[in-house]
Amino acid sequence: MSCLFCRIIAGEIPGTFLYQDNRLVVLQDINPQAPLHALVVPRKHIATLNDLSAEDDGLVGEMVRRAALVAREKGVAEEGYRAVLNCNREAGQTVFHIHLHVIGGRPMAWPPG
Ligand code: AMP
Ligand code: ZN
């Protein structure tokens, strides 16, 4: 298994799990870009946003709702936060197993760089 997030989920590589259930996990990002930087990662290996199918609709809904719950739990829900899915090279995707970034705890600029 070569996928980094599959290996973390399988326990082959250490990770800091903020939450887990039978469909997804929430990892602490190893290189945080803000006071809160978590990654909502499905257990199912899906390489990019482009590889989602209709059968994943429920899973994606769970990811988005989990992001909101993480933000609430970490105390940034009312001030605001960002939930980001990077897809492929120009967006800066580096790990090819979809993950929803949950970033908050500081003001952020728009548009993104
Ligand atoms: P992306 O650029 O959207 O593919 O995001 C990949 C994210 O994974 C980056 O924010 C990295 O800091 C993060 N990352 C890379 N390796 C690890 C790891 N071993 N544990 C947790 N997060 C990681
Ligand atoms: Zn994977």
PDB file of C-alpha atoms and ligand atoms in Angstrom:
ATOM      1  CA  MET A   1       0.000   0.000   0.000  1.00  0.00           C
ATOM      2  CA  SER A   2       1.672   3.201  -1.108  1.00  0.00           C
ATOM      3  CA  CYS A   3      -0.901   5.830  -0.164  1.00  0.00           C
ATOM      4  CA  LEU A   4       0.181   7.900   2.842  1.00  0.00           C
ATOM      5  CA  PHE A   5      -3.300   8.385   4.277  1.00  0.00           C
ATOM      6  CA  CYS A   6      -4.251   4.716   3.749  1.00  0.00           C
ATOM      7  CA  ARG A   7      -1.112   3.815   5.701  1.00  0.00           C
ATOM      8  CA  ILE A   8      -1.896   6.223   8.543  1.00  0.00           C
ATOM      9  CA  ILE A   9      -5.473   4.892   8.717  1.00  0.00           C
ATOM     10  CA  ALA A  10      -4.117   1.324   8.776  1.00  0.00           C
ATOM     11  CA  GLY A  11      -1.784   2.236  11.657  1.00  0.00           C
ATOM     12  CA  GLU A  12       1.402   1.628   9.661  1.00  0.00           C
ATOM     13  CA  ILE A  13       2.507   5.253  10.027  1.00  0.00           C
ATOM     14  CA  PRO A  14       1.769   7.369  13.109  1.00  0.00           C
ATOM     15  CA  GLY A  15      -0.850  10.059  12.955  1.00  0.00           C
ATOM     16  CA  THR A  16      -2.762  12.155  15.451  1.00  0.00           C
ATOM     17  CA  PHE A  17      -6.413  11.168  15.227  1.00  0.00           C
ATOM     18  CA  LEU A  18      -8.841  13.844  16.427  1.00  0.00           C
ATOM     19  CA  TYR A  19     -11.873  11.692  15.583  1.00  0.00           C
ATOM     20  CA  GLN A  20     -12.663   8.396  13.909  1.00  0.00           C
ATOM     21  CA  ASP A  21     -15.683   6.355  12.947  1.00  0.00           C
ATOM     22  CA  ASN A  22     -16.254   3.504  10.527  1.00  0.00           C
ATOM     23  CA  ARG A  23     -16.341   5.777   7.447  1.00  0.00           C
ATOM     24  CA  LEU A  24     -13.857   8.576   8.099  1.00  0.00           C
ATOM     25  CA  VAL A  25     -11.096   9.876  10.326  1.00  0.00           C
ATOM     26  CA  VAL A  26      -9.957  13.371  11.285  1.00  0.00           C
ATOM     27  CA  LEU A  27      -6.185  13.865  11.395  1.00  0.00           C
ATOM     28  CA  GLN A  28      -4.125  16.708  12.792  1.00  0.00           C
ATOM     29  CA  ASP A  29      -2.211  18.197   9.836  1.00  0.00           C
ATOM     30  CA  ILE A  30       1.527  17.601  10.280  1.00  0.00           C
ATOM     31  CA  ASN A  31       2.346  21.093   8.951  1.00  0.00           C
ATOM     32  CA  PRO A  32      -0.458  23.294  10.271  1.00  0.00           C
ATOM     33  CA  GLN A  33      -1.199  26.536   8.432  1.00  0.00           C
ATOM     34  CA  ALA A  34      -3.351  27.974  11.235  1.00  0.00           C
ATOM     35  CA  PRO A  35      -4.117  27.303  14.921  1.00  0.00           C
ATOM     36  CA  LEU A  36      -6.713  24.775  13.705  1.00  0.00           C
ATOM     37  CA  HIS A  37      -5.653  22.649  10.758  1.00  0.00           C
ATOM     38  CA  ALA A  38      -7.346  19.283  10.608  1.00  0.00           C
ATOM     39  CA  LEU A  39      -7.941  16.909   7.704  1.00  0.00           C
ATOM     40  CA  VAL A  40     -11.200  15.006   7.296  1.00  0.00           C
ATOM     41  CA  VAL A  41     -10.195  11.818   5.487  1.00  0.00           C
ATOM     42  CA  PRO A  42     -12.507   9.034   4.304  1.00  0.00           C
ATOM     43  CA  ARG A  43     -11.318   5.502   5.034  1.00  0.00           C
ATOM     44  CA  LYS A  44     -12.140   4.656   1.427  1.00  0.00           C
ATOM     45  CA  HIS A  45      -9.264   5.422  -0.932  1.00  0.00           C
ATOM     46  CA  ILE A  46     -10.441   7.980  -3.489  1.00  0.00           C
ATOM     47  CA  ALA A  47      -7.521   9.695  -5.235  1.00  0.00           C
ATOM     48  CA  THR A  48      -9.020  13.061  -6.162  1.00  0.00           C
ATOM     49  CA  LEU A  49     -12.273  14.967  -6.291  1.00  0.00           C
ATOM     50  CA  ASN A  50     -12.462  13.932  -9.944  1.00  0.00           C
ATOM     51  CA  ASP A  51     -12.760  10.286  -8.908  1.00  0.00           C
ATOM     52  CA  LEU A  52     -15.923  10.635  -6.836  1.00  0.00           C
ATOM     53  CA  SER A  53     -18.972   8.719  -7.973  1.00  0.00           C
ATOM     54  CA  ALA A  54     -22.639   8.962  -7.054  1.00  0.00           C
ATOM     55  CA  GLU A  55     -22.203   6.220  -4.487  1.00  0.00           C
ATOM     56  CA  ASP A  56     -19.864   8.565  -2.564  1.00  0.00           C
ATOM     57  CA  ASP A  57     -22.471  11.306  -2.127  1.00  0.00           C
ATOM     58  CA  GLY A  58     -23.325  10.224   1.407  1.00  0.00           C
ATOM     59  CA  LEU A  59     -19.674   9.986   2.360  1.00  0.00           C
ATOM     60  CA  VAL A  60     -18.947  13.485   1.071  1.00  0.00           C
ATOM     61  CA  GLY A  61     -21.898  14.781   3.059  1.00  0.00           C
ATOM     62  CA  GLU A  62     -20.467  13.176   6.183  1.00  0.00           C
ATOM     63  CA  MET A  63     -17.069  14.761   5.477  1.00  0.00           C
ATOM     64  CA  VAL A  64     -18.530  18.244   5.176  1.00  0.00           C
ATOM     65  CA  ARG A  65     -20.696  17.872   8.243  1.00  0.00           C
ATOM     66  CA  ARG A  66     -17.755  16.465  10.224  1.00  0.00           C
ATOM     67  CA  ALA A  67     -15.688  19.501   9.214  1.00  0.00           C
ATOM     68  CA  ALA A  68     -18.353  21.748  10.722  1.00  0.00           C
ATOM     69  CA  LEU A  69     -18.416  19.655  13.893  1.00  0.00           C
ATOM     70  CA  VAL A  70     -14.619  19.831  14.229  1.00  0.00           C
ATOM     71  CA  ALA A  71     -14.769  23.610  13.803  1.00  0.00           C
ATOM     72  CA  ARG A  72     -17.440  23.850  16.489  1.00  0.00           C
ATOM     73  CA  GLU A  73     -15.528  21.584  18.867  1.00  0.00           C
ATOM     74  CA  LYS A  74     -12.363  23.642  18.372  1.00  0.00           C
ATOM     75  CA  GLY A  75     -14.223  26.881  19.044  1.00  0.00           C
ATOM     76  CA  VAL A  76     -13.909  28.561  15.638  1.00  0.00           C
ATOM     77  CA  ALA A  77     -17.399  27.917  14.245  1.00  0.00           C
ATOM     78  CA  GLU A  78     -18.739  31.391  14.945  1.00  0.00           C
ATOM     79  CA  GLU A  79     -15.619  33.417  14.082  1.00  0.00           C
ATOM     80  CA  GLY A  80     -15.226  31.462  10.869  1.00  0.00           C
ATOM     81  CA  TYR A  81     -13.060  28.878   9.208  1.00  0.00           C
ATOM     82  CA  ARG A  82     -12.313  27.427   5.819  1.00  0.00           C
ATOM     83  CA  ALA A  83     -13.036  23.931   4.469  1.00  0.00           C
ATOM     84  CA  VAL A  84     -10.913  23.169   1.412  1.00  0.00           C
ATOM     85  CA  LEU A  85     -10.532  20.307  -1.054  1.00  0.00           C
ATOM     86  CA  ASN A  86      -7.490  20.710  -3.305  1.00  0.00           C
ATOM     87  CA  CYS A  87      -7.728  18.844  -6.600  1.00  0.00           C
ATOM     88  CA  ASN A  88      -4.627  18.031  -8.650  1.00  0.00           C
ATOM     89  CA  ARG A  89      -1.507  19.973  -9.458  1.00  0.00           C
ATOM     90  CA  GLU A  90      -2.558  23.583  -9.913  1.00  0.00           C
ATOM     91  CA  ALA A  91      -4.536  23.511  -6.683  1.00  0.00           C
ATOM     92  CA  GLY A  92      -1.518  22.128  -4.831  1.00  0.00           C
ATOM     93  CA  GLN A  93      -2.774  18.629  -4.044  1.00  0.00           C
ATOM     94  CA  THR A  94       0.152  16.604  -2.720  1.00  0.00           C
ATOM     95  CA  VAL A  95      -1.562  13.597  -1.124  1.00  0.00           C
ATOM     96  CA  PHE A  96      -3.707  11.699  -3.607  1.00  0.00           C
ATOM     97  CA  HIS A  97      -6.349  10.444  -1.187  1.00  0.00           C
ATOM     98  CA  ILE A  98      -9.092  13.020  -0.802  1.00  0.00           C
ATOM     99  CA  HIS A  99      -9.081  15.055   2.385  1.00  0.00           C
ATOM    100  CA  LEU A 100     -11.061  18.082   3.462  1.00  0.00           C
ATOM    101  CA  HIS A 101      -8.837  20.664   5.152  1.00  0.00           C
ATOM    102  CA  VAL A 102     -10.475  22.424   8.114  1.00  0.00           C
ATOM    103  CA  ILE A 103      -8.502  25.608   8.759  1.00  0.00           C
ATOM    104  CA  GLY A 104      -9.306  28.259  11.319  1.00  0.00           C
ATOM    105  CA  GLY A 105      -8.240  30.329  14.283  1.00  0.00           C
ATOM    106  CA  ARG A 106      -6.889  33.294  12.322  1.00  0.00           C
ATOM    107  CA  PRO A 107      -8.192  35.682   9.639  1.00  0.00           C
ATOM    108  CA  MET A 108      -7.719  34.466   6.067  1.00  0.00           C
ATOM    109  CA  ALA A 109      -7.417  36.282   2.766  1.00  0.00           C
ATOM    110  CA  TRP A 110      -9.509  35.797  -0.348  1.00  0.00           C
ATOM    111  CA  PRO A 111      -8.782  34.983  -3.122  1.00  0.00           C
ATOM    112  CA  PRO A 112      -6.379  32.226  -2.049  1.00  0.00           C
ATOM    113  CA  GLY A 113      -2.844  32.265  -3.409  1.00  0.00           C
TER     114      GLY A 113
HETATM  115  P1  AMP B   1      -2.910  18.690  -0.058  1.00  0.00           P
HETATM  116  O1  AMP B   1      -1.798  19.618  -0.456  1.00  0.00           O
HETATM  117  O2  AMP B   1      -4.289  19.290  -0.198  1.00  0.00           O
HETATM  118  O3  AMP B   1      -2.794  17.345  -0.740  1.00  0.00           O
HETATM  119  O4  AMP B   1      -2.739  18.482   1.498  1.00  0.00           O
HETATM  120  C1  AMP B   1      -1.934  17.489   2.054  1.00  0.00           C
HETATM  121  C2  AMP B   1      -1.815  17.828   3.504  1.00  0.00           C
HETATM  122  O5  AMP B   1      -1.362  16.674   4.187  1.00  0.00           O
HETATM  123  C3  AMP B   1      -0.828  18.948   3.791  1.00  0.00           C
HETATM  124  O6  AMP B   1      -1.475  19.991   4.507  1.00  0.00           O
HETATM  125  C4  AMP B   1       0.263  18.265   4.613  1.00  0.00           C
HETATM  126  O7  AMP B   1       0.806  19.092   5.615  1.00  0.00           O
HETATM  127  C5  AMP B   1      -0.486  17.091   5.205  1.00  0.00           C
HETATM  128  N1  AMP B   1       0.330  15.954   5.562  1.00  0.00           N
HETATM  129  C6  AMP B   1       1.367  15.416   4.865  1.00  0.00           C
HETATM  130  N2  AMP B   1       1.868  14.357   5.507  1.00  0.00           N
HETATM  131  C7  AMP B   1       1.129  14.209   6.631  1.00  0.00           C
HETATM  132  C8  AMP B   1       1.167  13.279   7.726  1.00  0.00           C
HETATM  133  N3  AMP B   1       2.066  12.292   7.779  1.00  0.00           N
HETATM  134  N4  AMP B   1       0.250  13.444   8.720  1.00  0.00           N
HETATM  135  C9  AMP B   1      -0.650  14.448   8.682  1.00  0.00           C
HETATM  136  N5  AMP B   1      -0.741  15.331   7.670  1.00  0.00           N
HETATM  137  C10 AMP B   1       0.148  15.218   6.675  1.00  0.00           C
HETATM  138 ZN    ZN B   2      -5.386   6.128   0.226  1.00  0.00          ZN
END
